[in-house]
CSV table of C-alpha atoms in Angstrom, one decimal:
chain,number,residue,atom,x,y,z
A,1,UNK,CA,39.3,8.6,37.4
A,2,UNK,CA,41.9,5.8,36.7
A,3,UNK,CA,40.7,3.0,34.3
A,4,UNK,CA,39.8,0.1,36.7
A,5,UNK,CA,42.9,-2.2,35.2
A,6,UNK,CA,45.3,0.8,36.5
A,7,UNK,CA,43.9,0.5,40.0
A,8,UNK,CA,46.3,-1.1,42.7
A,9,UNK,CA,44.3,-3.4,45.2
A,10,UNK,CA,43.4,-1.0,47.8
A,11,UNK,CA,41.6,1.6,45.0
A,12,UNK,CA,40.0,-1.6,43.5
A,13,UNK,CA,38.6,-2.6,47.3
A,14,UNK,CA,37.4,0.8,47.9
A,15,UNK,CA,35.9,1.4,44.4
A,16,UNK,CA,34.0,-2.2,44.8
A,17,UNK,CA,32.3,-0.6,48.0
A,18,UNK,CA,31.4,2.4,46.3
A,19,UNK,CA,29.9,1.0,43.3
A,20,UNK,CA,28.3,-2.3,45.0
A,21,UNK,CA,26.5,0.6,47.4
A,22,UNK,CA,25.0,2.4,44.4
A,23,UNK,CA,24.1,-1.1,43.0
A,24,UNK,CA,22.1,-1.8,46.2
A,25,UNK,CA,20.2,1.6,45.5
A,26,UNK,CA,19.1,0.7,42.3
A,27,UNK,CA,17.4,-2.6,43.3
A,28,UNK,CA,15.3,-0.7,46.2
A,29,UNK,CA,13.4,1.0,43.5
A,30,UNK,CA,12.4,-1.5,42.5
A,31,UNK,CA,12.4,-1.6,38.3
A,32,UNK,CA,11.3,-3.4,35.5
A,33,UNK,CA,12.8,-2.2,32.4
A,34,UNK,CA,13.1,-3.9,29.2
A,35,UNK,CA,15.7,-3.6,26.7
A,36,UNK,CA,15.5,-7.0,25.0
A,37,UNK,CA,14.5,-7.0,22.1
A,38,UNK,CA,14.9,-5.0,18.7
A,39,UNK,CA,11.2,-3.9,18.8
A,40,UNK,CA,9.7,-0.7,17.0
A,41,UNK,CA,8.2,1.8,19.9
A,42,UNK,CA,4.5,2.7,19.8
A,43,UNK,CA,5.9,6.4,18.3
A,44,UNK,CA,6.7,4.4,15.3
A,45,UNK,CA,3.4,2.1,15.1
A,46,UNK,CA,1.3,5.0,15.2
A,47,UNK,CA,3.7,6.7,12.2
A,48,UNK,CA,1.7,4.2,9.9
A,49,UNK,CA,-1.6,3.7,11.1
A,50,UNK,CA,-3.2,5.2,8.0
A,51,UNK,CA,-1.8,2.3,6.4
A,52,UNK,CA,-5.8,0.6,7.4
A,53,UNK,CA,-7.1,3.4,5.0
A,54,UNK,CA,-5.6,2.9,1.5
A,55,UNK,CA,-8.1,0.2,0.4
A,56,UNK,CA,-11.4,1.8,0.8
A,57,UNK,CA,-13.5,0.1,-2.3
A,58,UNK,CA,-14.3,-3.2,-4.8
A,59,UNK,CA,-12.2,-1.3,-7.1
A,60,UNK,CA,-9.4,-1.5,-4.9
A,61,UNK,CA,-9.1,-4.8,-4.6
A,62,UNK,CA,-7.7,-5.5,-8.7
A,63,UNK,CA,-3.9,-6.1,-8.7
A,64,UNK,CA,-3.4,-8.7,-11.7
A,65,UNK,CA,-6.8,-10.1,-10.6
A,66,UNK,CA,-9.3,-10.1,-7.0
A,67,UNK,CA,-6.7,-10.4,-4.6
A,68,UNK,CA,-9.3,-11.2,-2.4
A,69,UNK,CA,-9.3,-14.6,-4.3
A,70,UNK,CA,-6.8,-17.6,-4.2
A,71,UNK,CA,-4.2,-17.6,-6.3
A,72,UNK,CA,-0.2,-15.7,-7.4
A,73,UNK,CA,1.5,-17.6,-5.1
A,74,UNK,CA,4.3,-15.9,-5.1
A,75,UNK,CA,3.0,-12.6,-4.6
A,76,UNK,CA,0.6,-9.6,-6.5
A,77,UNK,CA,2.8,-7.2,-8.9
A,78,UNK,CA,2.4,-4.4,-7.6
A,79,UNK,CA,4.2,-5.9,-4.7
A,80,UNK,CA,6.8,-7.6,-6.3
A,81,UNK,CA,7.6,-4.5,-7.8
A,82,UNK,CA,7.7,-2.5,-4.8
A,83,UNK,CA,10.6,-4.8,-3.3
A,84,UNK,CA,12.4,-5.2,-6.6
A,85,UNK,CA,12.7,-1.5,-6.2
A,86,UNK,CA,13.9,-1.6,-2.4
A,87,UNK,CA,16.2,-4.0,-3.1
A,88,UNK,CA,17.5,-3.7,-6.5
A,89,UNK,CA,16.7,-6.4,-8.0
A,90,UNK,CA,14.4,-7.6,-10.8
A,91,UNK,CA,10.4,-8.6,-10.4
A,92,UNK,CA,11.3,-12.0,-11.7
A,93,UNK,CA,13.4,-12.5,-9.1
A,94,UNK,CA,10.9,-11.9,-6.3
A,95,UNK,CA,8.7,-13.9,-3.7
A,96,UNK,CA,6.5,-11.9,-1.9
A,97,UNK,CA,5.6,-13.7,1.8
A,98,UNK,CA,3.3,-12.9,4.9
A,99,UNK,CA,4.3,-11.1,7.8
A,100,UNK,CA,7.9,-12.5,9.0
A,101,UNK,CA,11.3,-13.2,6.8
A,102,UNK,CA,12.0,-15.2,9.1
A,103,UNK,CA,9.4,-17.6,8.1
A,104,UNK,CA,10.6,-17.8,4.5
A,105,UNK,CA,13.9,-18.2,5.8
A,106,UNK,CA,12.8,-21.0,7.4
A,107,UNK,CA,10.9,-22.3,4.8
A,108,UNK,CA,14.3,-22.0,3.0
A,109,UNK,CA,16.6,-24.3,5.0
A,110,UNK,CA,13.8,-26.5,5.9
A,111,UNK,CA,13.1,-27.8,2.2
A,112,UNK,CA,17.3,-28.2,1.7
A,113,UNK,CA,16.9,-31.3,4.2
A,114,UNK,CA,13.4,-32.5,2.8
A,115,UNK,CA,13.6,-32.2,-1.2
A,116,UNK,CA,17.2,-30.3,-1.4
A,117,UNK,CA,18.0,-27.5,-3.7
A,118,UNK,CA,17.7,-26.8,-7.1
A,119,UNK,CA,21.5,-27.3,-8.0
A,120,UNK,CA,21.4,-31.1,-6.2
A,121,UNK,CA,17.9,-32.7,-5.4
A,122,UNK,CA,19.7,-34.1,-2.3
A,123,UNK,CA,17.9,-33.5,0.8
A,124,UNK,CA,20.5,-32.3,3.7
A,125,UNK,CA,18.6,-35.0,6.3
A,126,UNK,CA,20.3,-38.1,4.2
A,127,UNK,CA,23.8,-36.1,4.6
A,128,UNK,CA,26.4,-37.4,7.1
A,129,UNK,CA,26.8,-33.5,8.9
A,130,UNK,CA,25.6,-30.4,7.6
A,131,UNK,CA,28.2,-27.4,8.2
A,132,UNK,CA,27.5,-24.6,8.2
A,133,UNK,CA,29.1,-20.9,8.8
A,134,UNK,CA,28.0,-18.3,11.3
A,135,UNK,CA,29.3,-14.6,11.4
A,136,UNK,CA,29.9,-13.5,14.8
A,137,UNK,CA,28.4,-11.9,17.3
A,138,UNK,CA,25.4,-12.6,14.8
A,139,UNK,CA,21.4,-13.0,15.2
A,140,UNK,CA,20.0,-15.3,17.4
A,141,UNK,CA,17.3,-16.7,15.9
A,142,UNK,CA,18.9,-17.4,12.6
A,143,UNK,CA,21.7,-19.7,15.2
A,144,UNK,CA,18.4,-20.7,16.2
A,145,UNK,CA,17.3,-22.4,12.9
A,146,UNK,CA,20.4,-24.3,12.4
A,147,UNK,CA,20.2,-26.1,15.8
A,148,UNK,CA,16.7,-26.9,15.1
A,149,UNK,CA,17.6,-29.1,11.8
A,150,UNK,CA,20.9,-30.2,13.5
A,151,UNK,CA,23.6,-28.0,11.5
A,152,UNK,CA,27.1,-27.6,13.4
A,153,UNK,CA,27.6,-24.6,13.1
A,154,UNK,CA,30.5,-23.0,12.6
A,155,UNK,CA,31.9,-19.1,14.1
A,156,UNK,CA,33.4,-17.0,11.8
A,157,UNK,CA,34.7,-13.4,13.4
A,158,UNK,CA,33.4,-10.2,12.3
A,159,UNK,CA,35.4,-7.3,11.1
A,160,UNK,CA,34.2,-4.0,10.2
A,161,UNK,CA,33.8,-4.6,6.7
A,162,UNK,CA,32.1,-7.8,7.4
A,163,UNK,CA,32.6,-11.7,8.3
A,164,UNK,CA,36.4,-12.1,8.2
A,165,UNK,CA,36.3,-13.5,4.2
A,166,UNK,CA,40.0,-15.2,4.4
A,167,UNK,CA,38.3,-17.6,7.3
A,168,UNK,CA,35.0,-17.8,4.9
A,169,UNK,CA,37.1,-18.5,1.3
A,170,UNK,CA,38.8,-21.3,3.7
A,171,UNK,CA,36.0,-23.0,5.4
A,172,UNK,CA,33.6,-22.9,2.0
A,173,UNK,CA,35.8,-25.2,0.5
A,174,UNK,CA,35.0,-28.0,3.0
A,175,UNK,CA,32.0,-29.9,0.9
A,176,UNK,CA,30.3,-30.0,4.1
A,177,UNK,CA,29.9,-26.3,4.9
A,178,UNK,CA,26.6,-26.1,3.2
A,179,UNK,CA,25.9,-22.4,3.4
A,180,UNK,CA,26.3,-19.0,5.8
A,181,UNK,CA,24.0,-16.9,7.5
A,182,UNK,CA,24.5,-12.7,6.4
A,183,UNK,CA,23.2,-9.3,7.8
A,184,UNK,CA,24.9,-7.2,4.9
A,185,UNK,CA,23.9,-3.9,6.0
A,186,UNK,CA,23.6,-2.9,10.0
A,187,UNK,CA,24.4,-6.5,10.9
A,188,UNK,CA,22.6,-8.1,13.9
A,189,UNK,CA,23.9,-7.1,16.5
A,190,UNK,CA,27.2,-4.9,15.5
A,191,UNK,CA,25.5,-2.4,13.1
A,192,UNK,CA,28.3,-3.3,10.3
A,193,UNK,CA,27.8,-2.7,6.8
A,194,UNK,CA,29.8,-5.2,4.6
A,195,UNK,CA,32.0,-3.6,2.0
A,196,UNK,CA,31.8,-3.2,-1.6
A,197,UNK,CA,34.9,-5.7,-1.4
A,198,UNK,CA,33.5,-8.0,0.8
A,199,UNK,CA,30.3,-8.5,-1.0
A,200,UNK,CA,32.0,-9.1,-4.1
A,201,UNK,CA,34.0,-11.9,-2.4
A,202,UNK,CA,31.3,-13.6,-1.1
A,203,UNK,CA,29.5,-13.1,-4.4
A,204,UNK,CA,32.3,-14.9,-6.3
A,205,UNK,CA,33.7,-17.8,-3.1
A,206,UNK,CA,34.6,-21.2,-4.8
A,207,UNK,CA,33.0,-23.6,-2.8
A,208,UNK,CA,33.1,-27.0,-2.3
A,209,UNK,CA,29.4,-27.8,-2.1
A,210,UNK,CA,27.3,-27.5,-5.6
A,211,UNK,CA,24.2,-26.7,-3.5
A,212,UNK,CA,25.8,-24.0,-1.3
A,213,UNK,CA,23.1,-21.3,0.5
A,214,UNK,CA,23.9,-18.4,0.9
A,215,UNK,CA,21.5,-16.6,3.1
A,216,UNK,CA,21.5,-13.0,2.9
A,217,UNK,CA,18.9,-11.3,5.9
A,218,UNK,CA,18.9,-7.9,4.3
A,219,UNK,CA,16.3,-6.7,7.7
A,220,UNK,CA,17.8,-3.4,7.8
A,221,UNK,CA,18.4,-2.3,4.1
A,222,UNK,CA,16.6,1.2,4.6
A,223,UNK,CA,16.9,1.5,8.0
A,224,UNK,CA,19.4,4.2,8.7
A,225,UNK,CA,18.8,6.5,11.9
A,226,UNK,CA,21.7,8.2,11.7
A,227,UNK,CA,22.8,10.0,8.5
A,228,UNK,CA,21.8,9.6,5.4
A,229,UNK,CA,20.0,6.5,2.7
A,230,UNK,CA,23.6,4.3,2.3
A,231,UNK,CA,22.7,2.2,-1.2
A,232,UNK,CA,24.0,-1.4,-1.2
A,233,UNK,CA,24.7,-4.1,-3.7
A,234,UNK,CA,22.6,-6.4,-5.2
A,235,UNK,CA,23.7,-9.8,-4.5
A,236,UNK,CA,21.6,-11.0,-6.9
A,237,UNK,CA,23.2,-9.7,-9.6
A,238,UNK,CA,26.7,-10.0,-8.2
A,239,UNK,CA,26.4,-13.5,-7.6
A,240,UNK,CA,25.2,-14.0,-11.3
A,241,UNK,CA,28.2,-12.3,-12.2
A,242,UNK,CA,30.6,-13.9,-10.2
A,243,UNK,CA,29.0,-16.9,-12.2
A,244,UNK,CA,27.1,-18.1,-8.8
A,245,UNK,CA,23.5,-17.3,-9.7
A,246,UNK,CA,22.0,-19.6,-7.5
A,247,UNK,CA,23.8,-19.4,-4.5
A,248,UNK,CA,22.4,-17.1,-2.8
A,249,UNK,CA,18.5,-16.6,-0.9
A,250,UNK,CA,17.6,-12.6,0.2
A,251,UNK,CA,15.2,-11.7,3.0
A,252,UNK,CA,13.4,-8.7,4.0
A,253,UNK,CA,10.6,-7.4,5.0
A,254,UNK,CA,8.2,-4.6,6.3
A,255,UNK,CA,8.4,-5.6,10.2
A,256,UNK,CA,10.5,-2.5,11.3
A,257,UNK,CA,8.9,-0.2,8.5
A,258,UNK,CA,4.8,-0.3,8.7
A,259,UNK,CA,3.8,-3.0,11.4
A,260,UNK,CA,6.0,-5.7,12.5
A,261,UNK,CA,3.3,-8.5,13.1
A,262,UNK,CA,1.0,-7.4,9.8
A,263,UNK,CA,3.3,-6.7,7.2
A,264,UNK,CA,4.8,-8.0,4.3
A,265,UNK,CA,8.3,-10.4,3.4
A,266,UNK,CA,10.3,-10.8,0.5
A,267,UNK,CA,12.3,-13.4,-0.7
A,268,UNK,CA,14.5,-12.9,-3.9
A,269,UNK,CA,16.8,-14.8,-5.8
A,270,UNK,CA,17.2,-16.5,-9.4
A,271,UNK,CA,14.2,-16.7,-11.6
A,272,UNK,CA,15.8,-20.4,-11.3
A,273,UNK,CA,15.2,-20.8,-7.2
A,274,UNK,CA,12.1,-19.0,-7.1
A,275,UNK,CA,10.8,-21.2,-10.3
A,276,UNK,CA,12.2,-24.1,-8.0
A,277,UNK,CA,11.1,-23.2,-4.7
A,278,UNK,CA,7.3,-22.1,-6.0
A,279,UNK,CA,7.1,-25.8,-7.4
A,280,UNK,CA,7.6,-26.9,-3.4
A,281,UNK,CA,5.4,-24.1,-2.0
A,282,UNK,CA,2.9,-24.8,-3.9
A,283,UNK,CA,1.9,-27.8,-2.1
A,284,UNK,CA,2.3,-26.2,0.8
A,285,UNK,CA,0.0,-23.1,0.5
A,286,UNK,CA,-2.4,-21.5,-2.1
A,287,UNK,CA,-0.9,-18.1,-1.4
A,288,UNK,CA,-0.3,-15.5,1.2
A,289,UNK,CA,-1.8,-12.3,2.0
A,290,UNK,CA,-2.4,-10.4,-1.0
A,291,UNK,CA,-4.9,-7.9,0.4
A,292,UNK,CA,-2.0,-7.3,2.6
A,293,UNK,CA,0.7,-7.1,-0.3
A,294,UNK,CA,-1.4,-4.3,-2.1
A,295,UNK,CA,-2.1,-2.4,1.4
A,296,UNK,CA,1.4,-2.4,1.3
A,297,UNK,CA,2.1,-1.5,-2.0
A,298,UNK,CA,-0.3,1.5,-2.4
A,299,UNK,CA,1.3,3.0,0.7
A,300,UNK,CA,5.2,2.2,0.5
A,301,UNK,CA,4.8,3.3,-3.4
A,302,UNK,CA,8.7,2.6,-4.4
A,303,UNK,CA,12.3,3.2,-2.6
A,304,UNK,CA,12.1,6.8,-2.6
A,305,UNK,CA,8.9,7.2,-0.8
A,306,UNK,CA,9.7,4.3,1.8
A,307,UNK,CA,12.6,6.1,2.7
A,308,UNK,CA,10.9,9.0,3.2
A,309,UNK,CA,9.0,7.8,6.2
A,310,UNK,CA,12.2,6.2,7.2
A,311,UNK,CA,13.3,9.2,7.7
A,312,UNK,CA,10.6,9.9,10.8
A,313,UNK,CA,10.9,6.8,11.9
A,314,UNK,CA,15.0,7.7,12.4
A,315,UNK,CA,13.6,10.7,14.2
A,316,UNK,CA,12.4,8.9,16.7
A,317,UNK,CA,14.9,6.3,17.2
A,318,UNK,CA,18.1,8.9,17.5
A,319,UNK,CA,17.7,9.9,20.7
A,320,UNK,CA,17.0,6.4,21.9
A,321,UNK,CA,20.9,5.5,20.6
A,322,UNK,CA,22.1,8.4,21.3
A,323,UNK,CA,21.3,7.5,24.7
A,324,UNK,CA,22.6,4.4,24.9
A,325,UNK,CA,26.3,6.1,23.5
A,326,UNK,CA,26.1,8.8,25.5
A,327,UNK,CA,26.0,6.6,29.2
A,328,UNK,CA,28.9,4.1,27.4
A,329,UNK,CA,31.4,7.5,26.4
A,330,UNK,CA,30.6,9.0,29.8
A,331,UNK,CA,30.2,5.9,32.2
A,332,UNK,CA,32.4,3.3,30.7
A,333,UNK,CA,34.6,4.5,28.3
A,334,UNK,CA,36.9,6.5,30.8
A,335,UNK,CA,37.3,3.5,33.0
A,336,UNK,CA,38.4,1.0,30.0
A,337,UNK,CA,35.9,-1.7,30.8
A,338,UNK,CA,34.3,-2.1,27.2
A,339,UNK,CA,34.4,-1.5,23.4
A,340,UNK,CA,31.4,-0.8,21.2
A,341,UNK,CA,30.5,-0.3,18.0
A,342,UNK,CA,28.7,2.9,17.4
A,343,UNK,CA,25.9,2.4,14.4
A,344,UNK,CA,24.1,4.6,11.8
A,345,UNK,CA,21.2,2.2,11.8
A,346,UNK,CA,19.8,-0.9,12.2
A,347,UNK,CA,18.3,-1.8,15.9
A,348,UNK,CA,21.0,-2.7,18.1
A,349,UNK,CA,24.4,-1.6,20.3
A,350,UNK,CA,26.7,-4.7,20.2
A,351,UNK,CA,28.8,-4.2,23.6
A,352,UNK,CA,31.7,-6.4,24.1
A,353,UNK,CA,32.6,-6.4,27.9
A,354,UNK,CA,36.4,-7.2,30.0
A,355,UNK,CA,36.3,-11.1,29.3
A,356,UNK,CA,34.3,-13.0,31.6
A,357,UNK,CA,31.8,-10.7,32.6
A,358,UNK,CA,29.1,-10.7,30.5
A,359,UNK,CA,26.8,-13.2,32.2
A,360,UNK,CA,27.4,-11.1,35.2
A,361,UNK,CA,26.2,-8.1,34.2
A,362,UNK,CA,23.2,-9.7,32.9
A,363,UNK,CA,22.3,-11.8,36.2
A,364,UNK,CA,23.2,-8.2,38.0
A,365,UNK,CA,20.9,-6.5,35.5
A,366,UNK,CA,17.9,-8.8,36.1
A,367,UNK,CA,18.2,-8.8,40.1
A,368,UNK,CA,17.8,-5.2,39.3
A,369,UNK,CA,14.8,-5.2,37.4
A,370,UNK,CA,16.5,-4.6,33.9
A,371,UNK,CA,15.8,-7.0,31.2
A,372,UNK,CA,18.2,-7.4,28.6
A,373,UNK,CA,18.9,-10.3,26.0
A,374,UNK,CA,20.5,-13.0,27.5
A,375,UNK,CA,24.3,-12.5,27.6
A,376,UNK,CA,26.1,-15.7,24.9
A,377,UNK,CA,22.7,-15.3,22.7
A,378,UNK,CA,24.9,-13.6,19.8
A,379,UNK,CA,26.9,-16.9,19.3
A,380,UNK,CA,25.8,-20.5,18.0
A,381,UNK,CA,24.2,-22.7,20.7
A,382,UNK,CA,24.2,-19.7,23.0
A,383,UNK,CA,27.9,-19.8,24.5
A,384,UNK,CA,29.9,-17.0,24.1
A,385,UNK,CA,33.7,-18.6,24.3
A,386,UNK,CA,35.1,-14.8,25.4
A,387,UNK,CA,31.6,-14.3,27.8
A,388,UNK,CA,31.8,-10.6,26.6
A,389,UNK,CA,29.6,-9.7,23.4
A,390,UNK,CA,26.0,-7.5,24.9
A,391,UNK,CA,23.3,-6.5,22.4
A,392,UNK,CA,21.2,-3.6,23.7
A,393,UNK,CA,18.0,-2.8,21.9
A,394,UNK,CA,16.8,0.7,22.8
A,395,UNK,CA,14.4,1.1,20.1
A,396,UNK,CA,10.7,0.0,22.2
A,397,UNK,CA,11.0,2.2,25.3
A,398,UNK,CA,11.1,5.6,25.8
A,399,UNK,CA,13.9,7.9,25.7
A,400,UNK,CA,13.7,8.1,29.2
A,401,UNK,CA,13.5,4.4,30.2
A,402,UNK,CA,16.0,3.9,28.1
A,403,UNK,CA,18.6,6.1,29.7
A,404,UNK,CA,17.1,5.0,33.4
A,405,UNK,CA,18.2,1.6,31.8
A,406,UNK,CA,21.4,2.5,30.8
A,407,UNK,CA,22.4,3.9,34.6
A,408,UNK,CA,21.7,0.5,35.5
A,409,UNK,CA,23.9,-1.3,33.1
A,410,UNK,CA,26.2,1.0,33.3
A,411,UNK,CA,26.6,-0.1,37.0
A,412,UNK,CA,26.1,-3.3,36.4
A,413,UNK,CA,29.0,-3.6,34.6
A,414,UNK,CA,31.0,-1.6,36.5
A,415,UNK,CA,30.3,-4.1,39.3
A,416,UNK,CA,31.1,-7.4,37.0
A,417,UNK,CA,34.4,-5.7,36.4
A,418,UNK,CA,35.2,-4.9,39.9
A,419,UNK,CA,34.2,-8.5,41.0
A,420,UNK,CA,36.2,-10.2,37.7
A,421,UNK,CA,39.3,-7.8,39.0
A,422,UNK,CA,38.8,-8.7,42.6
A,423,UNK,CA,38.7,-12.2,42.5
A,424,UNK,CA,35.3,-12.5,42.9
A,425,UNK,CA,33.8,-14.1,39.6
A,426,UNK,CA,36.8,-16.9,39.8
């Protein structure tokens, strides 16, 4: 078949007919599929349910002291060794958290506006404007947290070794661009992973603001699917090298490893920042979960074992993405209505749609009983300025909802194209 943009006006027509009569076939049956969110399927949840058993006595319970008891704020050592492993890094440099990153994360920005950071004692809310720079298509709840304290944020295109660092090394120099959000490995939504070179460049960026943050979401450090364990940098170290030790903030956690809404978060950075940051938490909380934090530890072990059951878990998320590929090669690729990236891990297929019609094939989607997340959510404030970039999240259903779900889009998009070529969308 001729890609759609080859078609003269009379193939278009009768092509618009053809695919808006499948479309109306679709919707009889009357669906309700989901493929919103990056959420682990019940395959995977039942993968670690003997996590419950590892803790079966009193004399279980000793980690540096009861961890049944207040106190170690930031985190039991068994714990902080555990992540130290996963990420690289050193004990010292680790706060262990509850359940969500994104929390900490949080946590992060939210005392740079009410105390401000270590390297200024300037809270951001007595600042004229906060900047602050956003990798694109990116994660839509960390866009989320800088409109909730105000930031203006600031797009910054992707490449495929990472955000486009000639824009970055520019902007960063503006004493108002106050720090950057990251993904380093399997970025939300594109499934990049930054560079060696890249890394090292943001590790060593002169900027303009002494209390720069760097915040580095490493969700999907040991999250392959698709081929095997890819090691990564430590920031840590290569911003202490770079003679920036306390620029940057990591995140991680245990949501898309053992159980998303009981597990375990990390935060790591200088023995400086987490000295600094303790002094605020402190106030704030006694300590979190440590009964969790040694559940955790006894069953994730080290690196080496945790990647071992990410190995199962990539057995059953495969065929899920393989899925979603195999309808885009077959479906949409011959007709030249989109480009994707194809990932080796992480939770997402970043889809960037012909121009315009990415809002489309959402509404289309959803009057078809297909949920996906809303098209414009990988950008700052929601608005897409191409209306193009999709993120697909296959990972929750079954392999054969998702691919029920993927006939769907696939016409969905097909019928966005037709309608943006026809004159129809304008």
């Amino acid at each position: 078949m001729k890609k759609y943009a080859e078609m003269n006006a009379k193939e278009l027509a009768a092509e618009l007919e053809k695919v808006t009569a499948d479309y109306e076939k679709i919707k009889e049956k009357g669906l309700n599929l989901n493929i919103s969110r990056g959420k682990p399927g019940k395959e995977q949840l039942d993968l670690v349910s003997d996590i419950f058993d590892v803790l079966k006595s009193d004399s279980d319970f000793d980690d540096g002291g009861d961890v049944r008891n207040y106190g170690m704020l930031d985190g039991i050592p068994s714990a902080k060794k555990l992540f130290a492993d996963i990420l690289g890094t050193t004990e010292e440099n680790v706060f262990i958290g509850g359940s969500a990153s994104l929390t900490l994360m949080y946590d992060t920005i939210s005392k740079a506006y009410t105390h401000g950071l270590k390297n200024s004692n300037v809270p951001w809310s007595k600042l004229d404007r906060v900047k602050w720079l956003c990798p694109v298509p990116g994660y839509d709840r960390h866009f989320g947290i800088s409109q909730t304290f105000g930031m203006e944020m600031i797009n910054v295109p992707m490449t495929p070794t990472g955000p486009d660092m000639d824009v970055v090394e520019e902007l960063v120099k503006d004493p108002e661009v106050r720090g950057m959000w990251c993904v380093p490995k399997y970025s939300n939504p594109d499934g990049i992973i930054y560079s060696d070179e890249t890394v090292k460049r943001i590790a060593s960026m002169e900027v303009g603001a002494n209390d720069f943050l760097l915040m580095w979401d490493n969700a999907y450090c040991v999250h392959e699917f698709d081929g095997p364990f890819v090691p990564f940098p430590d920031i840590i170290s290569e911003c202490a090298k770079a003679g920036n030790p306390d620029i940057v903030f990591e995140f991680a956690s245990t949501s898309k490893i053992t159980l998303p809404r009981a597990g375990v978060s990390v935060m790591a950075s200088s023995k400086a920042n987490i000295e600094y940051m303790k002094k605020l938490l402190n106030i704030q909380m006694i300590s979190y979960d440590k009964v969790n934090m040694l559940r955790h530890a006894r069953y994730l072990v080290d690196r080496e074992h945790t990647l071992e059951l990410m190995k199962k878990h990539a057995k059953i998320l495969k065929p899920k993405f393989r899925s979603v590929l195999n309808a885009l090669e077959k479906e949409i690729e011959p007709l030249g209505l989109a480009t994707w990236q194809t990932p080796k891990g992480g939770y997402f297929v970043s889809v960037n749609t012909m121009p315009g019609t990415a809002k489309e094939t959402w509404r289309l989607c959803k009057e078809a009983g297909v949920v996906l997340t809303n098209a414009g959510a990988t950008f700052p404030y929601g608005k897409d300025p191409e209306d193009s970039n999709m993120r697909l999240a296959p990972s929750l259903p079954a392999p054969e909802v998702v691919k029920e779900a993927m006939e769907v889009y696939c016409t969905c998009l097909k019928l966005a194209a037709l309608r943006k070529l026809t004159g129809a969308l304008d």
